[in-house]
mmCIF file of C-alpha atoms in Angstrom:
data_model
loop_
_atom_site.group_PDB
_atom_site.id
_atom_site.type_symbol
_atom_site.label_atom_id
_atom_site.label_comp_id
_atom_site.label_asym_id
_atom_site.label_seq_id
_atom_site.Cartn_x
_atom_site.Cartn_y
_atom_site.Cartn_z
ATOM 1 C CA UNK L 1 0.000 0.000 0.000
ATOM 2 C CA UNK L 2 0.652 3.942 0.390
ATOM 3 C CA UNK L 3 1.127 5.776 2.791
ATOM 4 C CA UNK L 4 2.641 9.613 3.412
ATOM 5 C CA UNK L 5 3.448 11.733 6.146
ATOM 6 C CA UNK L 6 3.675 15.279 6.458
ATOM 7 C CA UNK L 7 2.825 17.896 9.562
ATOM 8 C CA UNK L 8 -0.503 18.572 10.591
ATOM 9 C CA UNK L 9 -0.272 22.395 11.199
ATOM 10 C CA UNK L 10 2.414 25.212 9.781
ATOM 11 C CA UNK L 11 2.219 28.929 10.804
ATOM 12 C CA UNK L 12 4.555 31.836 8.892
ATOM 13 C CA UNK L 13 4.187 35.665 8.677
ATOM 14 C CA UNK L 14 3.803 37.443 5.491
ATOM 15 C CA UNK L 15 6.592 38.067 3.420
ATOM 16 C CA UNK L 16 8.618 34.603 5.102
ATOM 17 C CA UNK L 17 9.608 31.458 3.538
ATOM 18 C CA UNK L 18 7.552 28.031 4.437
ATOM 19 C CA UNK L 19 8.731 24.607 3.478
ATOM 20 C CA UNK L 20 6.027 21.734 3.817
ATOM 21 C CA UNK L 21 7.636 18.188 4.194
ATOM 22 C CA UNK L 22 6.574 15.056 2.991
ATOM 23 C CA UNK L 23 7.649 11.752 3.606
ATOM 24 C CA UNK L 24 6.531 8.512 1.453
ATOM 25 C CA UNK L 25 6.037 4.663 1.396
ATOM 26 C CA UNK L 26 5.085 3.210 -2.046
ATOM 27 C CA UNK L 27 5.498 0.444 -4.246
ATOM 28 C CA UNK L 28 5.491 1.161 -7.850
ATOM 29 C CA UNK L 29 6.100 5.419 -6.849
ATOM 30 C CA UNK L 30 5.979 7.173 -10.168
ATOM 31 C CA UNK L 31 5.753 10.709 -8.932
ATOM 32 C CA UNK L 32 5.150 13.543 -6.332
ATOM 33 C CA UNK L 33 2.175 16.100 -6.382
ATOM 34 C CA UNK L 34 1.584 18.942 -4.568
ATOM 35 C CA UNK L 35 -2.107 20.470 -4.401
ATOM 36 C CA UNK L 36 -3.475 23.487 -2.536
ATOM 37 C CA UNK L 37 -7.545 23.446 -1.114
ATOM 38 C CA UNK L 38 -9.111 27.021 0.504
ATOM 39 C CA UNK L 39 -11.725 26.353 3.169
ATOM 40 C CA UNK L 40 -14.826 24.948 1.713
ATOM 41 C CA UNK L 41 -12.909 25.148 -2.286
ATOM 42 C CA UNK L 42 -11.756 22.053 -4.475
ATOM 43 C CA UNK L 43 -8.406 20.778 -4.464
ATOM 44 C CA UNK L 44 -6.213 22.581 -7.234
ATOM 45 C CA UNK L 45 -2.980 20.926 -8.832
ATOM 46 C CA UNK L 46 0.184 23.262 -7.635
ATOM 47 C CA UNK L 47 3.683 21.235 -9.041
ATOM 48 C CA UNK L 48 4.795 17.722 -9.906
ATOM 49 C CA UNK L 49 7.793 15.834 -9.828
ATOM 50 C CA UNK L 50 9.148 12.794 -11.067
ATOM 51 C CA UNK L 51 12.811 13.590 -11.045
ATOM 52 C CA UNK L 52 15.177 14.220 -8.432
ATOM 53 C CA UNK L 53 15.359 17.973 -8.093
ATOM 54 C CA UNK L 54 13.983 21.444 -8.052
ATOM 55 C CA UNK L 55 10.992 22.604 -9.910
ATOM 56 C CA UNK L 56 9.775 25.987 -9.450
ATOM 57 C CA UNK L 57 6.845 27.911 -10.466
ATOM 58 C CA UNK L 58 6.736 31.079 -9.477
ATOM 59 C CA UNK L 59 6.589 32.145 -5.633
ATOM 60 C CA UNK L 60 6.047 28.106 -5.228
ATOM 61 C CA UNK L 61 8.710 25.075 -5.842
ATOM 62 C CA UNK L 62 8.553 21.745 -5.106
ATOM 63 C CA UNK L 63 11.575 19.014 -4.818
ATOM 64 C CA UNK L 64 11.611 15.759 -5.145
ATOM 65 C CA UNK L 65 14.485 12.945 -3.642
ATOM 66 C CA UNK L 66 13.792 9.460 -4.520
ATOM 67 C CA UNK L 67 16.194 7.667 -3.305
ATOM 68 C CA UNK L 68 15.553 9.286 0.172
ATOM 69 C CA UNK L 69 11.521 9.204 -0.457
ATOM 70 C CA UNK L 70 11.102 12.833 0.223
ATOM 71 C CA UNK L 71 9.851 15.714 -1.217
ATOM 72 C CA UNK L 72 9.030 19.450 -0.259
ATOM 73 C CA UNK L 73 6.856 22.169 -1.252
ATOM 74 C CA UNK L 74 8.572 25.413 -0.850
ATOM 75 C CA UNK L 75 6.255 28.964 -0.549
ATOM 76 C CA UNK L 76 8.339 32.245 -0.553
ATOM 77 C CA UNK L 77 6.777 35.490 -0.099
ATOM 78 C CA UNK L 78 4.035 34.582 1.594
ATOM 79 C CA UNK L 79 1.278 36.230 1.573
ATOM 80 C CA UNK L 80 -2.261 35.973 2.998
ATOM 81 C CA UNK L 81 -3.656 34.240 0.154
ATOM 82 C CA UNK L 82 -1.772 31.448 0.636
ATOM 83 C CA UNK L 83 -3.535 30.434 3.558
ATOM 84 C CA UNK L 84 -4.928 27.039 3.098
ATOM 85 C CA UNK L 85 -4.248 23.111 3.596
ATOM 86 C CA UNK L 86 -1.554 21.712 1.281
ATOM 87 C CA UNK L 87 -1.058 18.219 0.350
ATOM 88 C CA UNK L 88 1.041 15.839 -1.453
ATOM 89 C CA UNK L 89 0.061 12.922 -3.705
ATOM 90 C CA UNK L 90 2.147 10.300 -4.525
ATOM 91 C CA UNK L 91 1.172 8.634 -8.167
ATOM 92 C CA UNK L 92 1.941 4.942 -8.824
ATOM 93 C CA UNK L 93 2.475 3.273 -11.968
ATOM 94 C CA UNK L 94 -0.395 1.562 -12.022
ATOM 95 C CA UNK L 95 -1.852 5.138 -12.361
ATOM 96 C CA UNK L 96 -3.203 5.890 -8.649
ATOM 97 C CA UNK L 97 -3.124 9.165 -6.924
ATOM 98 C CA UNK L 98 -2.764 8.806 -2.712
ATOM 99 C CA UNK L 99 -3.445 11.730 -1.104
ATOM 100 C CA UNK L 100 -1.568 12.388 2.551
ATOM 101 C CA UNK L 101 -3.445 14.180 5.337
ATOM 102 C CA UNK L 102 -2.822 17.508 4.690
ATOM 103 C CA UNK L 103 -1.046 20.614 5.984
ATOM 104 C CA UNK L 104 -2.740 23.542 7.170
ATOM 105 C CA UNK L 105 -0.336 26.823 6.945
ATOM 106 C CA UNK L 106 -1.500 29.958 8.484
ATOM 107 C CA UNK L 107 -0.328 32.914 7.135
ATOM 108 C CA UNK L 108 -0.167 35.636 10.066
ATOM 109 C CA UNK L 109 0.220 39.599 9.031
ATOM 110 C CA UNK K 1 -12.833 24.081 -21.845
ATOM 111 C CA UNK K 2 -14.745 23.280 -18.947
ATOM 112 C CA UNK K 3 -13.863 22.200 -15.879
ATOM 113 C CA UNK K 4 -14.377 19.016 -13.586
ATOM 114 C CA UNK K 5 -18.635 19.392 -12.991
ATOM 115 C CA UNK K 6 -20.452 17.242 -10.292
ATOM 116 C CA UNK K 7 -23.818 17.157 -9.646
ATOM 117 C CA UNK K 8 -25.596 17.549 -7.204
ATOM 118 C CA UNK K 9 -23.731 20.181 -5.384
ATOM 119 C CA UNK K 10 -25.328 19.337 -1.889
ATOM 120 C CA UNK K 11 -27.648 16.377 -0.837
ATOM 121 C CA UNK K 12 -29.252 15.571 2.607
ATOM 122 C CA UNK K 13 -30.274 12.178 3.037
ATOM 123 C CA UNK K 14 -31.368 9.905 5.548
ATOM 124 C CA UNK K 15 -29.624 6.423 6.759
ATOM 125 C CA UNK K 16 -30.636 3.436 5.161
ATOM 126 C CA UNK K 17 -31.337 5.275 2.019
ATOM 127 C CA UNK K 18 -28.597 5.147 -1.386
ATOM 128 C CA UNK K 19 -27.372 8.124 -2.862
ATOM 129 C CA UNK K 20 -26.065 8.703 -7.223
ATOM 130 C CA UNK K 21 -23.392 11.035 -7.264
ATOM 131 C CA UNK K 22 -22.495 12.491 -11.008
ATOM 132 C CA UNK K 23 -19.417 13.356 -12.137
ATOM 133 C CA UNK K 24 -18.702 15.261 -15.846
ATOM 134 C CA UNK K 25 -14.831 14.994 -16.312
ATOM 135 C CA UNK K 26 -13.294 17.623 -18.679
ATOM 136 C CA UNK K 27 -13.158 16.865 -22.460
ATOM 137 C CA UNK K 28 -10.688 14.087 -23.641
ATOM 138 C CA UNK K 29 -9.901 13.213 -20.240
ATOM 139 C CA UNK K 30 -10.222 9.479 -20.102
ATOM 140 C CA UNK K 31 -10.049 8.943 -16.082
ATOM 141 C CA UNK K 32 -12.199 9.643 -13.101
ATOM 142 C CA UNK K 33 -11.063 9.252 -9.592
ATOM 143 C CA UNK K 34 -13.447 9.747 -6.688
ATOM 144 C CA UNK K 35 -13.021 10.978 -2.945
ATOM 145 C CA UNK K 36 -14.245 11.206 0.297
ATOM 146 C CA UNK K 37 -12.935 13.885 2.378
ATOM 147 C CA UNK K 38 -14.568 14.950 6.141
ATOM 148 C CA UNK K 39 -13.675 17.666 8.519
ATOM 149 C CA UNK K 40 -9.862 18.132 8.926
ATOM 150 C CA UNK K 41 -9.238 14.413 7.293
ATOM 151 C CA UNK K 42 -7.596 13.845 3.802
ATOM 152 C CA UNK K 43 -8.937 12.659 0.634
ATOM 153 C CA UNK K 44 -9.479 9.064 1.232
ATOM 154 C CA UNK K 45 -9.071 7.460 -2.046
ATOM 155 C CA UNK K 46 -12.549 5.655 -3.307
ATOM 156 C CA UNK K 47 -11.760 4.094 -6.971
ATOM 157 C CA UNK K 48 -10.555 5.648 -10.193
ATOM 158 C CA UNK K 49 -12.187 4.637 -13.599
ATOM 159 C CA UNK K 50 -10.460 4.369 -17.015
ATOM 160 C CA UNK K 51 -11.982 3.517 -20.315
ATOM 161 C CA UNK K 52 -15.080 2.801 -18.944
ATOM 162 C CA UNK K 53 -13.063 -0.006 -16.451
ATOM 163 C CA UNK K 54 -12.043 0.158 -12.212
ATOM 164 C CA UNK K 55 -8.929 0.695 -12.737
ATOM 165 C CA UNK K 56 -7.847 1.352 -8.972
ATOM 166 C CA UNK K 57 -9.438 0.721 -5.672
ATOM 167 C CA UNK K 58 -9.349 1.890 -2.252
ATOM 168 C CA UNK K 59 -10.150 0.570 1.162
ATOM 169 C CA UNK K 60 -14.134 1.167 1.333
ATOM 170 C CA UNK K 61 -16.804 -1.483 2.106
ATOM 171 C CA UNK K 62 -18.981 -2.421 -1.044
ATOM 172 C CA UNK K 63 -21.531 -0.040 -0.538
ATOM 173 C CA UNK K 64 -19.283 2.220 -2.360
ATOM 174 C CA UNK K 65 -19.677 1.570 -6.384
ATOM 175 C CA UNK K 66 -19.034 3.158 -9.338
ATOM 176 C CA UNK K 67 -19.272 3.589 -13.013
ATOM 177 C CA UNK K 68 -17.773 4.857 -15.851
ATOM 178 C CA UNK K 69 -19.754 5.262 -19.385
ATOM 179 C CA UNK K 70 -18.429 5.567 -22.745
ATOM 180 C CA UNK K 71 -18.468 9.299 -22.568
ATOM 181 C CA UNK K 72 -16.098 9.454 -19.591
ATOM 182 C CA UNK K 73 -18.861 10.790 -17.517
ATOM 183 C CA UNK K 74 -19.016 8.618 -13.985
ATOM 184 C CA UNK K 75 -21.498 8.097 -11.444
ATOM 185 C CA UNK K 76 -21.041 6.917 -7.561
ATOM 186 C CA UNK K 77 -23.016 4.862 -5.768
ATOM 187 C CA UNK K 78 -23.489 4.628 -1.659
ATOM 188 C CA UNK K 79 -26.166 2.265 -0.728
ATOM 189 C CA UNK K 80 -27.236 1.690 3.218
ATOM 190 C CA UNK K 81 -26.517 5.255 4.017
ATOM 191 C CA UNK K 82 -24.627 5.407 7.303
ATOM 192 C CA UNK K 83 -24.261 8.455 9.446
ATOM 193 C CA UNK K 84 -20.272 7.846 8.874
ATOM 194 C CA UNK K 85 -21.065 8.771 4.934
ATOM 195 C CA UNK K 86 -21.533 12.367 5.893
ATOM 196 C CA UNK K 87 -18.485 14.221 3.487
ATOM 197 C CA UNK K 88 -17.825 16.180 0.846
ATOM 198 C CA UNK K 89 -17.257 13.989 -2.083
ATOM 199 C CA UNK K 90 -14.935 15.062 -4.655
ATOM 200 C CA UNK K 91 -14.300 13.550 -8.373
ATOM 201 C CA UNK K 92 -10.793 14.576 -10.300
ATOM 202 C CA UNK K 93 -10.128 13.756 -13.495
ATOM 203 C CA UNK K 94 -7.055 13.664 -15.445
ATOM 204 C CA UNK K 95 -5.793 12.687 -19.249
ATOM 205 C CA UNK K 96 -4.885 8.894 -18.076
ATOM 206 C CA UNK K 97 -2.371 6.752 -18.936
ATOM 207 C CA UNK K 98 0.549 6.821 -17.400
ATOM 208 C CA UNK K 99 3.668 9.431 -16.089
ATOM 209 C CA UNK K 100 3.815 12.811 -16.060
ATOM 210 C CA UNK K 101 0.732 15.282 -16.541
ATOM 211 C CA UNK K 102 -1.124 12.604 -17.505
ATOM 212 C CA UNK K 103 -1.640 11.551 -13.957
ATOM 213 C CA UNK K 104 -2.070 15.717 -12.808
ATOM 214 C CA UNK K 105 -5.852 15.879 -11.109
ATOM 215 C CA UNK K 106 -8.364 18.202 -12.082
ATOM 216 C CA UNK K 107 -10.782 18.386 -9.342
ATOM 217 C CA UNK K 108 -14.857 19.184 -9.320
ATOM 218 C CA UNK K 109 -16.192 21.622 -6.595
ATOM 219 C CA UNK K 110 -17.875 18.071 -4.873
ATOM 220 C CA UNK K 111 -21.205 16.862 -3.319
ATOM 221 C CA UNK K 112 -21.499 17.702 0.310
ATOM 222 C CA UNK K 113 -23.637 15.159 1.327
ATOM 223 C CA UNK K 114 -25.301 14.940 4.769
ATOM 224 C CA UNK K 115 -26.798 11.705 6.328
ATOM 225 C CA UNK K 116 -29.502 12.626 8.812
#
């Protein structure tokens, strides 16, 4: 089976840096998504990785090590917006998307 | 092009009954993958159609059913309504196939359903 761990709760002040961990078990892993939900909104798709490394997109990047089953979301610049619950999906190759628990960050002025 | 639509948006039902949940993926995307999320949990993984087949399953007793039709368009199923089924449902869909974008999920707005 699947499973993923990453923190419940995260709190940051505008303007600062946040970096959500996430931790993985899989068989068949084929890669690493990070999505972003607002209270009472849909889940929407923020970066993907199926390679070792950096991708970045703007104010967000994710990163992705394989052989260490880890990946991060990174948010610079925070701002209030970005308030919301974050969470990472690992994909297998027999095409399955697990979803972890969630991270809520709190954005504080 | 439109997005992921499910119908209905909110449904109160009553235990014992069974509940159809719609789900219209967006054009040329080939799977649907459903969800059951409640209050401060995850999305717990229900199934995920392709092609009209299960492709994928999760961990949920077989009250839980779905369907896929030949227009990608999927339906769930909940039959015995429990007071536990109370969630907001969600369907993604995605291109299918395997690797890369393909697997990226595009997700509906979801049916909040409430067991009385």
């Amino acid at each position: 089976g699947q499973s993923l761990e990453q923190p419940s709760e995260v709190t940051a002040v505008e303007g600062a840096i946040v970096q959500i961990n996430c931790t993985y078990q899989t068989s068949g892993f084929y890669g690493l998504s990070w999505y972003q939900q607002h209270d009472g909104g849909a889940p929407t798709f923020l970066s993907y990785n199926a390679l070792d490394g950096l991708e970045e997109t703007g104010r967000f990047s994710s990163f992705l090590s394989r052989s260490d089953s880890y990946g991060y979301l990174l948010l610079q610049e925070l701002q209030m917006k970005d308030s919301a619950s974050y969470f990472c999906a690992v994909c297998t190759n027999a095409g399955k998307s697990t979803f972890g628990d969630g991270t809520t960050l709190t954005v504080k002025p | 092009k439109a997005g992921v639509t499910q119908t209905p948006r909110y449904l109160i039902k009553t235990r014992g009954q069974q509940v159809t949940l719609s789900c219209s993926p967006i054009s040329g995307h080939r799977s649907v993958s459903w969800y059951q999320q409640t209050p401060g949990q995850g999305l717990q993984f229900l199934f995920e159609y392709f092609s009209e087949t299960q492709r994928n399953k999760g961990n949920f007793p077989g009250r839980f059913s779905g369907r896929q039709f030949s227009n990608s368009r999927s339906e769930m199923n909940v039959s015995t309504l429990e007071l536990g089924d109370s969630a907001l449902y969600l369907c993604a869909s995605s291109p299918g196939g395997l690797g890369g974008a393909k697997n990226i999920q595009y997700f509906g707005a979801g049916t909040r359903l409430s067991v009385l």
